[in-house]
Short mmCIF file of C-alpha atoms and ligand atoms in Angstrom, two decimals:
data_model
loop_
_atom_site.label_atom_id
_atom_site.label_comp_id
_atom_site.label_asym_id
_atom_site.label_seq_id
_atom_site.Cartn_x
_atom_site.Cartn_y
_atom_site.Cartn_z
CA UNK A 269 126.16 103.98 33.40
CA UNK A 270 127.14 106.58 35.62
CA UNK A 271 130.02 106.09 37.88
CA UNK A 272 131.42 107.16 41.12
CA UNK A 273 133.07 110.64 39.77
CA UNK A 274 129.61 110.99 37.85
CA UNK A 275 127.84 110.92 41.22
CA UNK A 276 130.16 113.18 42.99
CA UNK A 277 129.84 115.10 40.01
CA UNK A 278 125.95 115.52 39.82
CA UNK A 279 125.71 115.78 43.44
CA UNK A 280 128.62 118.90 43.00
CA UNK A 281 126.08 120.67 40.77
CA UNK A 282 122.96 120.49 42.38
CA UNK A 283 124.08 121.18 45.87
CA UNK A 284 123.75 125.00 45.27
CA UNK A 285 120.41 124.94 43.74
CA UNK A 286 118.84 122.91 46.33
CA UNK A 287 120.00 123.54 49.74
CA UNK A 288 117.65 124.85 52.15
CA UNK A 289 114.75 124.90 49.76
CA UNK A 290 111.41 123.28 51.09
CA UNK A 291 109.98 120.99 48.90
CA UNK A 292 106.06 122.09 48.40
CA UNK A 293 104.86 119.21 46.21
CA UNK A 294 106.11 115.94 45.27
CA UNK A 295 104.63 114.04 42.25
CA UNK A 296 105.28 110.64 40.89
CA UNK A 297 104.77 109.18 37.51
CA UNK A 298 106.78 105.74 37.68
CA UNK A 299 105.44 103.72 40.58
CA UNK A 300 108.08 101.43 40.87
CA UNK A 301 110.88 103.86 41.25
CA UNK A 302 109.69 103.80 44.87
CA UNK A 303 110.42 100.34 45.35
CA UNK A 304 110.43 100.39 49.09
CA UNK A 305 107.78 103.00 50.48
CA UNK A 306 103.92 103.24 50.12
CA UNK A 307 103.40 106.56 47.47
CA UNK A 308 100.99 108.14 50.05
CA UNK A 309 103.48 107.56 52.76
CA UNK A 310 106.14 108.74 50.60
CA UNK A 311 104.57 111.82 49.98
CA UNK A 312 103.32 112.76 53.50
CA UNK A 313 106.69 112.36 54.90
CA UNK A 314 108.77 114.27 52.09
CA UNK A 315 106.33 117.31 51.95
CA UNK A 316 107.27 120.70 53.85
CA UNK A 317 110.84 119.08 54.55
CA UNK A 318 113.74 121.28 53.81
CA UNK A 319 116.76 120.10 52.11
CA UNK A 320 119.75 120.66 53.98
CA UNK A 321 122.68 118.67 52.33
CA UNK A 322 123.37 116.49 49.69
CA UNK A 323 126.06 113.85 49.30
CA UNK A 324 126.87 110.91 47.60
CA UNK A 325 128.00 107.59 49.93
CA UNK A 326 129.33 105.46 46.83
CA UNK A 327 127.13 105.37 44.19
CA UNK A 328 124.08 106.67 46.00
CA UNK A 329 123.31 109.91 46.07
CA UNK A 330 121.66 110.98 49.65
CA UNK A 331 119.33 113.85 50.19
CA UNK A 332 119.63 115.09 53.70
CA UNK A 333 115.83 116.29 55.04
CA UNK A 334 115.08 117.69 58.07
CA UNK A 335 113.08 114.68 59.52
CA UNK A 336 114.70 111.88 56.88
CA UNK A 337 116.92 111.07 54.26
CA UNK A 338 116.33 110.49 50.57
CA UNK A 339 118.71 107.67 49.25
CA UNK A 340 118.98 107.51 45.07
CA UNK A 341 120.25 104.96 42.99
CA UNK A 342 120.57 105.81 39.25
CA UNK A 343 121.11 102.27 37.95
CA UNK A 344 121.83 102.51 34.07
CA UNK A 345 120.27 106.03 32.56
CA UNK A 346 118.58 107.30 35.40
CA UNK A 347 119.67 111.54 35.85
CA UNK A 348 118.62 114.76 38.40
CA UNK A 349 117.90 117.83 36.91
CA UNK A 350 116.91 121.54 38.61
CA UNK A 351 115.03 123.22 36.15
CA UNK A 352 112.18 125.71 35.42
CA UNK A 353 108.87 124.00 36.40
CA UNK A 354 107.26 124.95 32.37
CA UNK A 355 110.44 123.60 31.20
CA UNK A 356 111.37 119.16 30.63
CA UNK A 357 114.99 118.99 29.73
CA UNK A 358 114.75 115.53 28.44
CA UNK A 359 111.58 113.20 27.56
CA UNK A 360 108.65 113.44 29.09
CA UNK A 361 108.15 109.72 28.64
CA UNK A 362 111.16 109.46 31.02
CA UNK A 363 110.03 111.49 33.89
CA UNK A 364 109.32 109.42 36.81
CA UNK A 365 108.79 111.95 39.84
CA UNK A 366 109.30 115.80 40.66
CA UNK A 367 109.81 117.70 43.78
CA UNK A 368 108.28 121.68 43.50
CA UNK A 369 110.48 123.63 45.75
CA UNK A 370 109.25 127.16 47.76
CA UNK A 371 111.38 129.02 44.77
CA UNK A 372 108.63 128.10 42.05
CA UNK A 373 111.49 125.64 40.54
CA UNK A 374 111.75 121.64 40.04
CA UNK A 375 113.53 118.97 40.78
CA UNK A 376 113.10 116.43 38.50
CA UNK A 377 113.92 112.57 38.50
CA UNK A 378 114.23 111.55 34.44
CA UNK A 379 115.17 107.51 33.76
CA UNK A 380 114.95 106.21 29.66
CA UNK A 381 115.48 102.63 30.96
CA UNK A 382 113.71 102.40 34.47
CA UNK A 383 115.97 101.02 36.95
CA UNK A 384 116.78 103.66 39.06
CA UNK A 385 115.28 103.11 42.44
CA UNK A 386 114.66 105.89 45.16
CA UNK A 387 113.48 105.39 48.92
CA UNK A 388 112.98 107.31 51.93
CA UNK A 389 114.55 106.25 55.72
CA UNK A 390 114.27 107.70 58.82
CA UNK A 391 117.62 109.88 59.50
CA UNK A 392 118.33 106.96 62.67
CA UNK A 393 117.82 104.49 60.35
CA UNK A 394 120.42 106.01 57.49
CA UNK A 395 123.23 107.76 60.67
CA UNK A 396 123.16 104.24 62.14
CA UNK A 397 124.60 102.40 59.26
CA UNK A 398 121.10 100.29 58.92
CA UNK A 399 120.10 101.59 56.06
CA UNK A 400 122.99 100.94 53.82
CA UNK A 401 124.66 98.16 55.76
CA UNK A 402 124.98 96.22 52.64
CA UNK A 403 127.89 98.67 51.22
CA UNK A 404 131.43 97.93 51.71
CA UNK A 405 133.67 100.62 52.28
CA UNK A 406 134.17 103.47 49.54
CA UNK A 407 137.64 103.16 47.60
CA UNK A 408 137.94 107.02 48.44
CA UNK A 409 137.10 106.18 52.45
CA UNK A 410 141.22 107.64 53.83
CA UNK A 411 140.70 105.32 56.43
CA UNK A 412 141.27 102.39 54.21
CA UNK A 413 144.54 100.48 54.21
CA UNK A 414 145.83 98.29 51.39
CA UNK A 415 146.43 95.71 54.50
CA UNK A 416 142.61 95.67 54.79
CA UNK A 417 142.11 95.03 51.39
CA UNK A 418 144.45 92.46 50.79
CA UNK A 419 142.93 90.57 53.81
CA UNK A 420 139.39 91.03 51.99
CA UNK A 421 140.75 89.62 48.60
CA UNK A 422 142.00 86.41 50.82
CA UNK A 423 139.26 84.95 51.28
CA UNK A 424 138.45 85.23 47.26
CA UNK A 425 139.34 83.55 44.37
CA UNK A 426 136.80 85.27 41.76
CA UNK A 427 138.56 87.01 39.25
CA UNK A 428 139.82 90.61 40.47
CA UNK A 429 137.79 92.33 37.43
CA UNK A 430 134.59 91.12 39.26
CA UNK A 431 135.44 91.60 42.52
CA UNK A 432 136.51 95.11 42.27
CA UNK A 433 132.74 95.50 41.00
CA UNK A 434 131.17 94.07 44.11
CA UNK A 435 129.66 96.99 46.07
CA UNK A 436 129.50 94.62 49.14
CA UNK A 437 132.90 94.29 49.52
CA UNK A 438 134.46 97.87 48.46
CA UNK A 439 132.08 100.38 46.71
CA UNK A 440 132.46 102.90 44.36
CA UNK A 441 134.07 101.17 41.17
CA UNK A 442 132.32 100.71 38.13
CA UNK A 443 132.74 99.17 35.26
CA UNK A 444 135.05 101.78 33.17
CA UNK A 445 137.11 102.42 36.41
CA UNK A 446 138.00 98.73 36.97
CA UNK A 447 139.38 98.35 33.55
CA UNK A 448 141.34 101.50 33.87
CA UNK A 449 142.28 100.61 37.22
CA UNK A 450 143.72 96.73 36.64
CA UNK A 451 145.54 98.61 33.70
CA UNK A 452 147.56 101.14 35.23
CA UNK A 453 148.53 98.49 37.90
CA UNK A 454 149.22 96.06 35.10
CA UNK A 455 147.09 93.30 36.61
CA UNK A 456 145.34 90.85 34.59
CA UNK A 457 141.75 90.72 34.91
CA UNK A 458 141.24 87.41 35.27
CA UNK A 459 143.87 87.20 38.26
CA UNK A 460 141.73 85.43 41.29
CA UNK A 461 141.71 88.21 43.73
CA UNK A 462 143.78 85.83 46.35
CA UNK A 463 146.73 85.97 44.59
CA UNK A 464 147.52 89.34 44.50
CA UNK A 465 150.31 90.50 46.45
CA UNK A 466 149.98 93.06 49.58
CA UNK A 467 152.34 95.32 47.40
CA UNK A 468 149.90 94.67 44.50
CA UNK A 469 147.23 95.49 46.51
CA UNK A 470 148.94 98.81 47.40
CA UNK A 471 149.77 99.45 44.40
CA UNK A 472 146.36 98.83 43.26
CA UNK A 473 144.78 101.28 45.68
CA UNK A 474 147.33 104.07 45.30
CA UNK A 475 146.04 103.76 41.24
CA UNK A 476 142.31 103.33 42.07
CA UNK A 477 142.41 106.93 43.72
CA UNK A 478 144.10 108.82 41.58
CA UNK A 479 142.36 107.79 39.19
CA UNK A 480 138.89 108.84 40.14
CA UNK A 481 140.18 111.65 42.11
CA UNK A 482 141.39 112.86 38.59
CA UNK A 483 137.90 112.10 37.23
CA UNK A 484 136.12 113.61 39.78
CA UNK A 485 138.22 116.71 39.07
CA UNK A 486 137.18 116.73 35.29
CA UNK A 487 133.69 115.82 35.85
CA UNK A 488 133.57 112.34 35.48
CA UNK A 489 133.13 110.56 31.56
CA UNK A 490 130.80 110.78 29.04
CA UNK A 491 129.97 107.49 27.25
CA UNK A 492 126.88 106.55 25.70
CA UNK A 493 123.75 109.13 27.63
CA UNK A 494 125.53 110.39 30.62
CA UNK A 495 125.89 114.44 30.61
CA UNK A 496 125.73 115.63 34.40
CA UNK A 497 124.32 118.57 33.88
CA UNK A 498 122.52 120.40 30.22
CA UNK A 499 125.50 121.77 28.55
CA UNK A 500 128.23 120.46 30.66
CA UNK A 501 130.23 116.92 29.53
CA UNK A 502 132.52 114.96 31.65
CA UNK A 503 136.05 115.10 30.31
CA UNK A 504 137.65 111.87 31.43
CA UNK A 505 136.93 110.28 28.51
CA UNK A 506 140.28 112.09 27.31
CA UNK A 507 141.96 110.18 29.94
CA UNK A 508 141.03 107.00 29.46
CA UNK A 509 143.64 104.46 28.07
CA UNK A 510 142.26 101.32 27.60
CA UNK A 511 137.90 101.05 28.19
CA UNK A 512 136.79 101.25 24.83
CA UNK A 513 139.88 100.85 23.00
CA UNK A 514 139.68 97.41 21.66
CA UNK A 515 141.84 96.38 18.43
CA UNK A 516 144.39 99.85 18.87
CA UNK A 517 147.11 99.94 19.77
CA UNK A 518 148.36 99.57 23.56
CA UNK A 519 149.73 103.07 24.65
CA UNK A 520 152.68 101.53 26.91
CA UNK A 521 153.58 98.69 24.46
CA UNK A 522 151.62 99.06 21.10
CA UNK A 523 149.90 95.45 21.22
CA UNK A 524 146.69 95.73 20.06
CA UNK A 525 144.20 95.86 23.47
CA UNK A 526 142.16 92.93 23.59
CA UNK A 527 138.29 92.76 24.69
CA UNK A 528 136.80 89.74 26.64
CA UNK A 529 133.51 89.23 29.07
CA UNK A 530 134.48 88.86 32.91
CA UNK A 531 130.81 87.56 34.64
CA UNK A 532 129.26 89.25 31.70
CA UNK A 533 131.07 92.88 31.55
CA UNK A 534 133.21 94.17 28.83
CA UNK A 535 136.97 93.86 29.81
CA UNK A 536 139.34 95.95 28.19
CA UNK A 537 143.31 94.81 28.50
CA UNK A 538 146.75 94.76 27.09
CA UNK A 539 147.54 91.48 26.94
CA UNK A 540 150.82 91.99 26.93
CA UNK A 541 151.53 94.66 29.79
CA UNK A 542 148.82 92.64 32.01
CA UNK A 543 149.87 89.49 31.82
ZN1 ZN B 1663 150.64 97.06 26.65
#
């Protein structure tokens, strides 16, 4: 599943390609991938628009129009590639949508399992905070303080591998991050998220964002599908010391890293160094 240096990542690559192209023609194969907007409506509003920026705000990526704002998800598989309009870089079977731009070439929306979602909002609608009020603050955000964090995890006694998942109440962590994350800080992932220290906490946050920071700066990880871009892979993999690496040996103490399910994700963890 892609992951917060994935995004930044794929968002880094196609910024050059697209901005200030017009989009000519948009054309959908997957209904559902526009969960929240009539096709017709979709279509009318996105037409003749010019792209003028592209960022990500946690794991969405947002498309910055002249009139409105494209927000992507890509869920499990789902992946954004610029290419040559006679050429599909992956399965057609997988294309869900394209966007023609004034240059003759395509952005194309490609998804194996189906559960990327994209929408269109009115640029008030995104600016104001409506659109994604749901989000908690990103991990990366410099305005946030381990105090504010700590505070957060008071009121919550699910274990910390969970919460550090919930995009509601901080955003940007997935699923490989968290394990690498409660690692380096040596916390256990089962630890309810109230009894963590402030210190902790600090600790915790100083780790979360070097540690994506550093993946960002590599390109983010490639596990299982995930290449951001034909003929580039994300080197963080390299980095990682314990997603993935059940039954070897801990690098710290040389206990073998144990695997368990936290609210059904895989949980990676010396037992020993996070006790
Ligand atoms: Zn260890």
């Amino acid at each position: 599943m892609p992951e917060l240096p994935e995004v930044v990542t794929v968002v880094k690559l196609l910024e050059p390609d697209l901005i200030n192209k017009t989009i000519k023609k948009f054309e959908i194969y997957y209904a559902k991938l526009l969960w929240r907007n009539e096709i017709e409506d979709f279509k009318k509003r996105v037409e003749n628009q010019k792209i003028l920026k592209i960022f990500n705000q946690g794991k969405y990526i947002i498309f910055e129009l002249e009139n409105d704002v494209l927000i992507s998800h890509l869920r499990m598989e789902g992946r954004w590639n610029f290419e040559p309009q006679n050429t599909l870089s992956y399965k057609e079977s997988w294309l869900e949508c394209q966007f023609i731009l004034d240059d003759g070439f395509v952005l194309r929306y490609y998804d194996s399992r189906k559960f990327g979602t994209l929408e269109i909002v009115s640029k008030e609608s995104f600016f104001n905070g409506s659109a994604l009020a749901h989000l908690g603050p990103s991990i990366l955000d410099p305005n946030l303080t381990a105090k504010q964090l700590f505070e957060k995890f008071q009121k919550i006694k699910r274990p910390i591998k969970s919460v550090l998942l919930e995009q509601n109440i901080i955003s940007g962590i997935g699923n490989i991050y968290d394990n690498e994350i409660l690692f380096a800080t040596k916390i256990n992932p089962l630890t309810p998220a109230n009894e963590i220290t402030l210190k902790t906490v600090s600790k915790l946050l100083t780790n979360a964002i070097e540690i994506l920071k550093t993946s960002i700066s590599v390109g983010g990880t490639t596990i299982h599908s995930f290449t951001p871009k034909q003929g580039v892979s994300g080197g963080y993999q390299d980095f990682l010391k314990v997603h993935g690496r059940e039954k070897k040996e801990c690098y710290l103490c040389q206990t073998p890293i144990a695997k368990i399910k936290v609210n059904g994700r895989g949980t990676y963890y010396c037992p020993k160094c996070q006790k």
